[in-house]
mmCIF file of C-alpha atoms and ligand atoms in Angstrom:
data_model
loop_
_atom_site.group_PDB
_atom_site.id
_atom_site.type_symbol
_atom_site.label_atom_id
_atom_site.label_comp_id
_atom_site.label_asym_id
_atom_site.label_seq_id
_atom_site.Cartn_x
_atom_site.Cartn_y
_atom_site.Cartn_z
ATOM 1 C CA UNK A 81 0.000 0.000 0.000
ATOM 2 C CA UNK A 82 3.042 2.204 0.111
ATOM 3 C CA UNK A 83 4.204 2.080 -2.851
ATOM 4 C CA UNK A 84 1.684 3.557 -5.988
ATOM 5 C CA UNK A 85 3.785 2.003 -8.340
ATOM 6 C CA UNK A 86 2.413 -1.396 -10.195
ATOM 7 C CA UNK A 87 5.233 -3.692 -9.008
ATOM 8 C CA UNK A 88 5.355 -5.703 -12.261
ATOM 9 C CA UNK A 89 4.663 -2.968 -14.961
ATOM 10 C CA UNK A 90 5.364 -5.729 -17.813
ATOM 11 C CA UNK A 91 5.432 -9.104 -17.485
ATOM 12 C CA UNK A 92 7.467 -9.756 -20.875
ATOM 13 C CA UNK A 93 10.918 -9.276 -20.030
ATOM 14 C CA UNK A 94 13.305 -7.361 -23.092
ATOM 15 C CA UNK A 95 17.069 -9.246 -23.775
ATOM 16 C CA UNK A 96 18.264 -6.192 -22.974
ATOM 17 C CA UNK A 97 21.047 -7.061 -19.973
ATOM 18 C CA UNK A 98 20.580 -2.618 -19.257
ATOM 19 C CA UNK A 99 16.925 -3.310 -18.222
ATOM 20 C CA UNK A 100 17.381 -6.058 -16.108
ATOM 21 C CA UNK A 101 20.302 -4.249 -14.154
ATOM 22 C CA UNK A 102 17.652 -1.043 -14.222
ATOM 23 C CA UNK A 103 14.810 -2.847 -12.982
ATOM 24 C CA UNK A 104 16.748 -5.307 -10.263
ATOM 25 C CA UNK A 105 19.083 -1.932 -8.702
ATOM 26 C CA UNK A 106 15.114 -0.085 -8.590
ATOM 27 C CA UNK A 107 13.372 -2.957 -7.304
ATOM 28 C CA UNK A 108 16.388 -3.783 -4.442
ATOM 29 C CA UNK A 109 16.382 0.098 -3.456
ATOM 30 C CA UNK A 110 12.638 -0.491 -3.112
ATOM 31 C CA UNK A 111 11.262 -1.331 0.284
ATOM 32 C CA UNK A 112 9.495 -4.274 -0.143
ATOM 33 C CA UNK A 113 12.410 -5.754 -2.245
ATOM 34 C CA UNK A 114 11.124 -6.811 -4.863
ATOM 35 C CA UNK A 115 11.693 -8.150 -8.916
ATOM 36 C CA UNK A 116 9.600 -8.838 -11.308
ATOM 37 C CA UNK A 117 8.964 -12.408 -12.799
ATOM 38 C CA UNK A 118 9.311 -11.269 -15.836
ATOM 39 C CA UNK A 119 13.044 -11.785 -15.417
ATOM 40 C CA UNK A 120 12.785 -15.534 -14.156
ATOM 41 C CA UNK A 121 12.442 -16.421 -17.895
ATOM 42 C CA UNK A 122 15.835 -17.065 -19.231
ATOM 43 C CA UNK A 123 16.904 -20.296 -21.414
ATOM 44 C CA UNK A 124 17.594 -21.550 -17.431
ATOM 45 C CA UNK A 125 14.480 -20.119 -16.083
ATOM 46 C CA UNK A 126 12.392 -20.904 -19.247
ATOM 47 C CA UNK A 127 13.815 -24.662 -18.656
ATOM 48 C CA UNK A 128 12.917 -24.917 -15.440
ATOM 49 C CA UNK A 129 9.575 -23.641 -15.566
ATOM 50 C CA UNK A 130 8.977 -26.409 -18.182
ATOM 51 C CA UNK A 131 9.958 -29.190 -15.811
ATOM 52 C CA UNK A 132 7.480 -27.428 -13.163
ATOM 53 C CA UNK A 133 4.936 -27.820 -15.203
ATOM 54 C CA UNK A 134 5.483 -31.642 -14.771
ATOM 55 C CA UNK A 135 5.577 -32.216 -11.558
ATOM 56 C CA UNK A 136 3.329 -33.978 -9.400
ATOM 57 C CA UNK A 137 2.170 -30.898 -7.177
ATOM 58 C CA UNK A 138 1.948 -28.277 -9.964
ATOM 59 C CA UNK A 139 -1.789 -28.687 -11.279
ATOM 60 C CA UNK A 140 -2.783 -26.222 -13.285
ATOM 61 C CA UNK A 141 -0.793 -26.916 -16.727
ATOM 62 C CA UNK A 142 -2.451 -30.694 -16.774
ATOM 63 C CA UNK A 143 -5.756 -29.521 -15.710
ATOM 64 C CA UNK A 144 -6.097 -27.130 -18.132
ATOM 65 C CA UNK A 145 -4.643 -29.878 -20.898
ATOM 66 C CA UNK A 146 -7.758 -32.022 -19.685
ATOM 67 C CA UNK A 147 -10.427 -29.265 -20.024
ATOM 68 C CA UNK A 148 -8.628 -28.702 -23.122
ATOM 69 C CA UNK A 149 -9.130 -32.170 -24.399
ATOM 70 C CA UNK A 150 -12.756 -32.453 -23.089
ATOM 71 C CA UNK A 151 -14.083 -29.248 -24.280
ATOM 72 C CA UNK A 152 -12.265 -28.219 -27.186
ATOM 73 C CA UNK A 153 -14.942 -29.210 -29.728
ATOM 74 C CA UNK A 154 -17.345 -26.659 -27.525
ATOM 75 C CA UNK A 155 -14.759 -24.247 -27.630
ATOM 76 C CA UNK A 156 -14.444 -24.226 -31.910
ATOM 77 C CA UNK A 157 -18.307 -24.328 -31.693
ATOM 78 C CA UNK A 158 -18.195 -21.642 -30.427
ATOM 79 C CA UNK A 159 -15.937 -19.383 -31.805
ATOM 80 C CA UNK A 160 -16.949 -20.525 -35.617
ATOM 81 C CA UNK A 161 -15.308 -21.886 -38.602
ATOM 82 C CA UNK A 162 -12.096 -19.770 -40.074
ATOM 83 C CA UNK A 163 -10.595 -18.228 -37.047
ATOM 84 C CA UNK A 164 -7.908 -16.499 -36.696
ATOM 85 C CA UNK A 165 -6.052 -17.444 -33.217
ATOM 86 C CA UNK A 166 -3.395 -14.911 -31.573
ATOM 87 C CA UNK A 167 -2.044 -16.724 -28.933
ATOM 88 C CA UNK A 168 -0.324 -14.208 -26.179
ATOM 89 C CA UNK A 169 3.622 -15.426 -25.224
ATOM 90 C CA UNK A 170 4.381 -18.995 -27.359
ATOM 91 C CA UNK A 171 5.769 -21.910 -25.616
ATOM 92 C CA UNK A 172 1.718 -23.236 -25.013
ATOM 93 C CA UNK A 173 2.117 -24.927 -28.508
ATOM 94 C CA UNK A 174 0.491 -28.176 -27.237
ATOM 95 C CA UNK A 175 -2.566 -26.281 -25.401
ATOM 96 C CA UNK A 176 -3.055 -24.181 -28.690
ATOM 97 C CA UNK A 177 -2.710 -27.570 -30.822
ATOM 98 C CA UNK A 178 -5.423 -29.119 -29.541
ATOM 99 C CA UNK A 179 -7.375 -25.982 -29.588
ATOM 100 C CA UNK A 180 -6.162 -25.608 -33.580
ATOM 101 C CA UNK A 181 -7.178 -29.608 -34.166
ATOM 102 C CA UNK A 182 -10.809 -28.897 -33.185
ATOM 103 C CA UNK A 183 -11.490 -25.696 -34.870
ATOM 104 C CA UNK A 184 -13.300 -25.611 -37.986
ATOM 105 C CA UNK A 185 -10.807 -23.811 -40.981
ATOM 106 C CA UNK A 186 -8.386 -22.156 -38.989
ATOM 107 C CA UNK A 187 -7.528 -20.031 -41.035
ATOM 108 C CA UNK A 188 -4.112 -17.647 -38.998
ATOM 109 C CA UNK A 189 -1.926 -18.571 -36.272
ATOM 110 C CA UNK A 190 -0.141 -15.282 -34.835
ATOM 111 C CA UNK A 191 1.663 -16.090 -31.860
ATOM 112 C CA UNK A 192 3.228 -13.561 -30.113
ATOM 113 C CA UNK A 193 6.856 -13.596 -27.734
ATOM 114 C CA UNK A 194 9.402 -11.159 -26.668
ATOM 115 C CA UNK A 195 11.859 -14.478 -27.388
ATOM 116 C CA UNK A 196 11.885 -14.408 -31.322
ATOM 117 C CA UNK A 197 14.486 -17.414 -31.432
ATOM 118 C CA UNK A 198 12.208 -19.773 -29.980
ATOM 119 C CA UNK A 199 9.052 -17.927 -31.698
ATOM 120 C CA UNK A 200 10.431 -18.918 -35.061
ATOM 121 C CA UNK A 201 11.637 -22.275 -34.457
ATOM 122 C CA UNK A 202 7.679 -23.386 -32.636
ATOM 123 C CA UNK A 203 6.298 -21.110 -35.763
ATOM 124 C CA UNK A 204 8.728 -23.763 -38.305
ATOM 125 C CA UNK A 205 6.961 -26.677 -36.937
ATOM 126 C CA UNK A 206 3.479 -25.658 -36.603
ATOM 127 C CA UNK A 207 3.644 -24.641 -40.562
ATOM 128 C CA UNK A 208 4.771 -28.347 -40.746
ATOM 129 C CA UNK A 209 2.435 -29.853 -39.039
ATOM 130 C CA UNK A 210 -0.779 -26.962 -40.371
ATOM 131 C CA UNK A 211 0.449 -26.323 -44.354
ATOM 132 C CA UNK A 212 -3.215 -24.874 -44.682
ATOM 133 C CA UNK A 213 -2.721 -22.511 -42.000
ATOM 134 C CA UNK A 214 -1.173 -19.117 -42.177
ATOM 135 C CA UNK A 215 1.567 -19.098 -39.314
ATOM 136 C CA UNK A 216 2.267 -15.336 -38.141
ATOM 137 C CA UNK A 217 4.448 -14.998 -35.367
ATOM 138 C CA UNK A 218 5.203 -11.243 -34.430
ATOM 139 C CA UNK A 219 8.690 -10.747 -31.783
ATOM 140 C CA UNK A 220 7.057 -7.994 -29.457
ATOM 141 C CA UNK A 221 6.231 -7.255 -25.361
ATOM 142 C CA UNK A 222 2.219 -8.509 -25.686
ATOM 143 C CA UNK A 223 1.157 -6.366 -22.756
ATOM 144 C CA UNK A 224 1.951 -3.549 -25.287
ATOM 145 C CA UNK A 225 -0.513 -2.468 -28.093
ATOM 146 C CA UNK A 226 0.929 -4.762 -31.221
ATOM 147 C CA UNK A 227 0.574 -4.272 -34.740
ATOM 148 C CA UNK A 228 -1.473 -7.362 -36.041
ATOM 149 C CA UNK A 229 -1.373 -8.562 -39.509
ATOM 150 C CA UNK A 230 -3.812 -7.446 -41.474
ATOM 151 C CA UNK A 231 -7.667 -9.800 -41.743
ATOM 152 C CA UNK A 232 -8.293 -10.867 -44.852
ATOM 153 C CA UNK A 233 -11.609 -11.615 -46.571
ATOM 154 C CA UNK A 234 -13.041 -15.282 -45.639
ATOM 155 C CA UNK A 235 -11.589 -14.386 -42.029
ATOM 156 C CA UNK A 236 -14.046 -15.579 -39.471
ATOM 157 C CA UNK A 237 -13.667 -14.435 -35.597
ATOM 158 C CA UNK A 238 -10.503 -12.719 -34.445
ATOM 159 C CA UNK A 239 -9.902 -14.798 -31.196
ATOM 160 C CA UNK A 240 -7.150 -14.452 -28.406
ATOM 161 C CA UNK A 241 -5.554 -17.347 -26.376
ATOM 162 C CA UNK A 242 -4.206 -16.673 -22.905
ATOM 163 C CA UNK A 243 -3.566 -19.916 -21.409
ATOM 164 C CA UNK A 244 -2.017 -21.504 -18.196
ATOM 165 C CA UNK A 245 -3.541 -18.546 -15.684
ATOM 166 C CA UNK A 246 -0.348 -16.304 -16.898
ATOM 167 C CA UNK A 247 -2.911 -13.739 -16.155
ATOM 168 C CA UNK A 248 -2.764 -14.443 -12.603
ATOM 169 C CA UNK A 249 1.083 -13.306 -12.952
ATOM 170 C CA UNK A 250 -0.028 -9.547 -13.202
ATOM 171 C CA UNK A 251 -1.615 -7.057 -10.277
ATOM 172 C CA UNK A 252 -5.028 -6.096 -10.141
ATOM 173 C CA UNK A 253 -4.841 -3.199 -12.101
ATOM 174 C CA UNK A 254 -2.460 -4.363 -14.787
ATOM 175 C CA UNK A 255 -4.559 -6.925 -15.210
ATOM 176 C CA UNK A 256 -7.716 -4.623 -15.751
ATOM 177 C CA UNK A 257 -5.370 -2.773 -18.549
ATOM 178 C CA UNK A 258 -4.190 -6.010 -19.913
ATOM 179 C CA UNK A 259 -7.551 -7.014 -21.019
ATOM 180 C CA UNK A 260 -8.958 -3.967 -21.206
ATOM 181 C CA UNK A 261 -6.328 -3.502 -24.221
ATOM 182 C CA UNK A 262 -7.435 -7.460 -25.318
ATOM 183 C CA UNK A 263 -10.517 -6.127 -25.633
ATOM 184 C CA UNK A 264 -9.924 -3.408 -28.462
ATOM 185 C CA UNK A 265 -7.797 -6.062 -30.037
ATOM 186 C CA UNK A 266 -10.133 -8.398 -30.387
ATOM 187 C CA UNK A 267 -13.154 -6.612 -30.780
ATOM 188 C CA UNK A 268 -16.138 -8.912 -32.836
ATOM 189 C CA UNK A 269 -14.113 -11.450 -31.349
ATOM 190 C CA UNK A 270 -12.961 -13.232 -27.977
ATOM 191 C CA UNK A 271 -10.505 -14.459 -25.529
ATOM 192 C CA UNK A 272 -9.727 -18.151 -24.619
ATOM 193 C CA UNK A 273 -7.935 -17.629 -21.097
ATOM 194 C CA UNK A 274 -7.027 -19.783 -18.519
ATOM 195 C CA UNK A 275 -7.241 -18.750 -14.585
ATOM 196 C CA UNK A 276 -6.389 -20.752 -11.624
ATOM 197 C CA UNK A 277 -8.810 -20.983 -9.248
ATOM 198 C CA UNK A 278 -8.675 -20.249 -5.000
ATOM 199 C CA UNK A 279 -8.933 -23.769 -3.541
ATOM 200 C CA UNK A 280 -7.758 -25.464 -0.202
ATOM 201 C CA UNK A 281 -4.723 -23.351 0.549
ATOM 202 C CA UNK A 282 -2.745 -27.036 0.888
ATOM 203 C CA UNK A 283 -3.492 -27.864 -2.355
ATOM 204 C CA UNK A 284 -2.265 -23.865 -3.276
ATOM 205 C CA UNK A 285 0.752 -24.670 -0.945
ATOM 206 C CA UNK A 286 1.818 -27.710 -2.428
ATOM 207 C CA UNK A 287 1.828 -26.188 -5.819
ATOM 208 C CA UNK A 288 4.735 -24.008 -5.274
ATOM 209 C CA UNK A 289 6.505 -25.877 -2.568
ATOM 210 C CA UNK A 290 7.513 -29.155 -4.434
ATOM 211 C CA UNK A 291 9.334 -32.079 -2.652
ATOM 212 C CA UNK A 292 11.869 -32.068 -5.267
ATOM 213 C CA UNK A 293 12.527 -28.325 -5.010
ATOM 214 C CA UNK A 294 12.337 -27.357 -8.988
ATOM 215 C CA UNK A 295 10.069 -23.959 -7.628
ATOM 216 C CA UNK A 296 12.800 -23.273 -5.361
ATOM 217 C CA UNK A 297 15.765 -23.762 -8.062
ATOM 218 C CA UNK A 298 13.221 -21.559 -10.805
ATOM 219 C CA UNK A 299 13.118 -18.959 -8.160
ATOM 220 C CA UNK A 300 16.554 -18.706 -7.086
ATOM 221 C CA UNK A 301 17.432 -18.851 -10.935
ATOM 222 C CA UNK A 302 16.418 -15.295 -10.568
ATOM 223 C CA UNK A 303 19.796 -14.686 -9.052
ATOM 224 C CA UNK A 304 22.012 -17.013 -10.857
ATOM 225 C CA UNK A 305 21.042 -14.852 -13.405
ATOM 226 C CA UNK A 306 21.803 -11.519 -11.958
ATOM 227 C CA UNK A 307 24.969 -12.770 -10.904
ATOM 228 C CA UNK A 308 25.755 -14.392 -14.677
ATOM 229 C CA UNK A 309 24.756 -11.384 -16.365
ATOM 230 C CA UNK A 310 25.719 -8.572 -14.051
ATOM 231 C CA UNK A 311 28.171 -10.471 -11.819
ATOM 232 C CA UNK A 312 26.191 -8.918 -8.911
ATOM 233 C CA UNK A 313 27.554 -11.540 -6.176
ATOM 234 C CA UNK A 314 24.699 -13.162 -4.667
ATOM 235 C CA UNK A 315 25.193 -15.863 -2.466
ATOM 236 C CA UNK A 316 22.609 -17.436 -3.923
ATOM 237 C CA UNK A 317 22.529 -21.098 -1.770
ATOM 238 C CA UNK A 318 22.123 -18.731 1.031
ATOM 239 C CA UNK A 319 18.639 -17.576 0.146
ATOM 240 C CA UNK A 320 15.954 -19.952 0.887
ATOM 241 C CA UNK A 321 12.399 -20.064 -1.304
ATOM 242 C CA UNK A 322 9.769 -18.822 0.475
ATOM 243 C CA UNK A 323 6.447 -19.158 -0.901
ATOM 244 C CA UNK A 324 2.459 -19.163 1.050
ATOM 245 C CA UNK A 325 -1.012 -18.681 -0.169
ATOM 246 C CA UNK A 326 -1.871 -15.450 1.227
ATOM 247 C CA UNK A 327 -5.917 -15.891 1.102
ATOM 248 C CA UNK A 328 -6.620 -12.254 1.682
ATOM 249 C CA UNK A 329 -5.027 -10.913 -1.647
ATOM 250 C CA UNK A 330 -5.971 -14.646 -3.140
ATOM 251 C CA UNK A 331 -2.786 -15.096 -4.098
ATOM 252 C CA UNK A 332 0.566 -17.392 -3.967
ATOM 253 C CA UNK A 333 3.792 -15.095 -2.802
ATOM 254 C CA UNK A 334 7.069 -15.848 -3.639
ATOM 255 C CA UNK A 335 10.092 -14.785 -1.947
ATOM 256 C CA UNK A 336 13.723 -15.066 -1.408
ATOM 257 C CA UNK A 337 14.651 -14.810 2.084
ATOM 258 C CA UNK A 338 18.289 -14.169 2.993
ATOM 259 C CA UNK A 339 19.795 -16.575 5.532
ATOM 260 C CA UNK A 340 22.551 -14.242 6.203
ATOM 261 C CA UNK A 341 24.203 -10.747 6.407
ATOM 262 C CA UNK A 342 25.512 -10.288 2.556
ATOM 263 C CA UNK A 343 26.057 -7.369 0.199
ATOM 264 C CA UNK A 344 25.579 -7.009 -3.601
ATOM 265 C CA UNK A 345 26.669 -4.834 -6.189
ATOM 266 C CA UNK A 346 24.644 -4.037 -9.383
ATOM 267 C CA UNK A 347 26.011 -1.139 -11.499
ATOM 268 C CA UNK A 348 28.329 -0.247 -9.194
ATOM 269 C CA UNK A 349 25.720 0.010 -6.059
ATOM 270 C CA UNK A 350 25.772 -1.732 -2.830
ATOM 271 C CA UNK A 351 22.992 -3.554 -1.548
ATOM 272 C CA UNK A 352 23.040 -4.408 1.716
ATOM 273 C CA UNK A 353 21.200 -7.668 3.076
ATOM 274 C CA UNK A 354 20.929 -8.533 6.836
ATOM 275 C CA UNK A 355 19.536 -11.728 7.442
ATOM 276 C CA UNK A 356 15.936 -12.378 6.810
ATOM 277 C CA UNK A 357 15.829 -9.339 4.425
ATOM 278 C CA UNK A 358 13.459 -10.529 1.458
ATOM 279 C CA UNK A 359 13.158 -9.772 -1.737
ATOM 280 C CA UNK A 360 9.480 -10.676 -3.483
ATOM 281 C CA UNK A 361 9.497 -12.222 -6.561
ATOM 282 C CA UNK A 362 6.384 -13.092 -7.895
ATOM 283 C CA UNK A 363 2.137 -13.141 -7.177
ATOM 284 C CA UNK A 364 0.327 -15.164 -9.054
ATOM 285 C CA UNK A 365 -3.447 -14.532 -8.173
ATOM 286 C CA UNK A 366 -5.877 -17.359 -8.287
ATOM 287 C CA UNK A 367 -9.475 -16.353 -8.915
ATOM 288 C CA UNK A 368 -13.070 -17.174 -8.490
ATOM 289 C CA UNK A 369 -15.156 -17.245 -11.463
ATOM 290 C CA UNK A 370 -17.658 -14.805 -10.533
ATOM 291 C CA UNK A 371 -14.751 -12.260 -9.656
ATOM 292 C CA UNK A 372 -13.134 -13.185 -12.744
ATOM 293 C CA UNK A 373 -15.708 -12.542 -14.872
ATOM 294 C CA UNK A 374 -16.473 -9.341 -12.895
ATOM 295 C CA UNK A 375 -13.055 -7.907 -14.197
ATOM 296 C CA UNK A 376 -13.859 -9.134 -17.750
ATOM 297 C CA UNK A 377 -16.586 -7.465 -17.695
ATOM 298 C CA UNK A 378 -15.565 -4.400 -16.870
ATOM 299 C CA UNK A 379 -12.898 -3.863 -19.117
ATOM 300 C CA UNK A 380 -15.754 -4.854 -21.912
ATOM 301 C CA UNK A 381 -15.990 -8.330 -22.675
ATOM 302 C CA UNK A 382 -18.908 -10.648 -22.267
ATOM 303 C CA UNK A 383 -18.158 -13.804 -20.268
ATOM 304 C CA UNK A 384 -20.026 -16.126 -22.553
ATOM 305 C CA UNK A 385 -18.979 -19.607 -21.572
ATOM 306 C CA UNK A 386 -16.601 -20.963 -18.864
ATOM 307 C CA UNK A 387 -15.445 -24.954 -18.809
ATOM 308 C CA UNK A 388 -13.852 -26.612 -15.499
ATOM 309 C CA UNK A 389 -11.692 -30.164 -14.316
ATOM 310 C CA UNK A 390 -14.027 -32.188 -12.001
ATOM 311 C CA UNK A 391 -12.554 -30.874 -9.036
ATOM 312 C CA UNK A 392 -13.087 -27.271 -10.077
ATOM 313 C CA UNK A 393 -9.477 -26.380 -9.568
ATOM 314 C CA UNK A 394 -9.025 -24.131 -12.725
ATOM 315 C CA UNK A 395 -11.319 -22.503 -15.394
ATOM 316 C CA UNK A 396 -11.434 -21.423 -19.308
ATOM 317 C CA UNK A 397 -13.385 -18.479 -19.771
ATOM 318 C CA UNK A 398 -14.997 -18.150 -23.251
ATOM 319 C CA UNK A 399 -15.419 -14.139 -23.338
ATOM 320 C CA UNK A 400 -16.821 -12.363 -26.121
ATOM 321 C CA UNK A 401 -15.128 -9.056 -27.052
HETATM 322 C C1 AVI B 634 3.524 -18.730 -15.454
HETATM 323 N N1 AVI B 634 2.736 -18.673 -14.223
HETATM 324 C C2 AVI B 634 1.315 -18.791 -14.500
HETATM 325 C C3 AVI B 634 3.206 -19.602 -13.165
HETATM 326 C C4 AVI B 634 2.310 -19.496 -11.908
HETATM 327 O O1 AVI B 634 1.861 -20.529 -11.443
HETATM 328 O O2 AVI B 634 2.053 -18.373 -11.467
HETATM 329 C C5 AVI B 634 4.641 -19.321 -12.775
HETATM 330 C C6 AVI B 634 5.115 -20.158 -11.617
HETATM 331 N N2 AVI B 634 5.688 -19.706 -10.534
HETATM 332 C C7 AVI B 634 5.989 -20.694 -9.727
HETATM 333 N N3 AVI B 634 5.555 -21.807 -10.262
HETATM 334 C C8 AVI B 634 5.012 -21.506 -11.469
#
């Protein structure tokens, strides 16, 4: 409440080394401490986050495969034949596939990443595996207005794709912007997205405290990194993961706690740790679907259709723009 500032302004995260030294020497000055995730996303961070998504305790990515699998032929129902599908930040190429085998005609793919390396390589393969479908991948920040390709005639609904609850990654209010600027884009259209849903805080817990400590090594990563690309010193074994459900914001924290009294330097400052200093790291917010839709529609979409796993631990929102 101190700070007015939106802690995580963008959650795509430039390759520029400047930025991340920028961001990291404000964000350590700042009191919280705190980073944004964007910058947990590095070939490392990307890697790890991968291997999170299979583990045992980390739900949402295979729940939201399953509603995937059950629903999709809803879903292309009903967005309509000839769609064209932007899909916000690649790397979800199985979730959009299945989404891509059910649709009637699709007749675009435009996914869009910061990362244009791996962009272009998923972008080869999918014009491999779709030769009838119009692969578009634009390099850009998507929580920034984009420049989409042209529609051509025969185009049917403009539709967005937001999966794995990535939403849940921004605050409140960037958030409310983030779709508010979906909205525009997608206008006569709508938005596939995927949110996470508040459940038994254990269950919430578990998610991001796995036995075999990949969370821990994806959030520490943060500081392998800093030290790798801006030799800042971190003693990085000597921060432990700390991550709760904190049921009053609805949302998971994650933090790194120092065990000890240590001192960095990025850019030529000193930061100065004692122990049990903190820096935050992430939120990712987990929703109900009421509230969910709430925010939808304000920023002026119309929440249309929403599918669930039997346990109602995550949702996909159908929401006309
Ligand atoms: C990418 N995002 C939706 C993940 C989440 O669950 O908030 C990132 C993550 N952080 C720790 N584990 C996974």
């Amino acid at each position: 409440a101190s700070n007015a500032v939106p802690m995580f302004p963008s959650l795509v995260a430039d390759d520029d080394p400047s930025e991340f030294a920028q961001e990291l020497a404000a964000g350590l000055r700042a009191r919280p401490r705190q980073v944004s995730p964007k910058f947990f996303y590095d070939a490392t961070g990307s890697a790890l986050f991968d291997q999170i998504c299979e583990l045992p305790e980390y739900y949402p990515t295979r729940t939201e495969l399953a509603i995937l699998q059950e629903h999709a032929a809803d879903m292309a129902g009903l967005i309509g034949a000839n769609a064209e599908i932007i899909e916000y930040g690649a790397g979800a190429s199985r979730k959009v596939r299945l989404l891509l085998d059910a649709l009637e005609r699709p007749q675009r793919f435009v996914p869009i990443d910061i990362s244009g390396e791996h962009l272009h390589a998923s972008a080869a393969v999918l014009r491999a595996d779709y030769p009838a479908l119009d692969v578009r991948p634009v390099v850009a920040d998507f929580t920034r207005p984009v420049a989409l390709p042209p529609r051509l005639p025969g185009h049917g609904r403009r539709v967005g794709f937001f999966p794995g609850s990535s939403i849940g990654n921004f605050d409140p209010a960037e958030a409310r912007r983030f779709l508010r600027l979906l909205a525009g884009q997608l206008r006569g259209g709508g938005l596939l997205i995927g949110t996470d849903l508040v459940k038994d805080p254990l269950t919430l817990h578990a998610a991001y405290n796995d036995a075999a400590g990949v969370t821990a090594a994806f959030n520490r990563n943060l500081l392998v990194r800093a030290n790798r690309e801006l030799d800042a010193g971190f003693r990085v074994n000597d921060f432990a993961h700390y991550a709760f459900y904190n049921p009053q914001q609805q949302r998971i924290e994650m933090h790194l706690v120092s065990r000890c009294a240590q001192q960095v330097r990025i850019a030529d400052e000193r930061f100065d740790f004692a122990a049990g200093d903190a820096i935050h790291t992430e939120n990712s917010y987990k929703f109900t679907v009421e509230g969910f839709q709430a925010l939808a529609a304000e920023v002026g979409f119309r929440a249309r259709a929403s599918w669930f796993d039997a346990q109602r631990w995550f949702c996909m929102h159908w929401l006309e723009a």
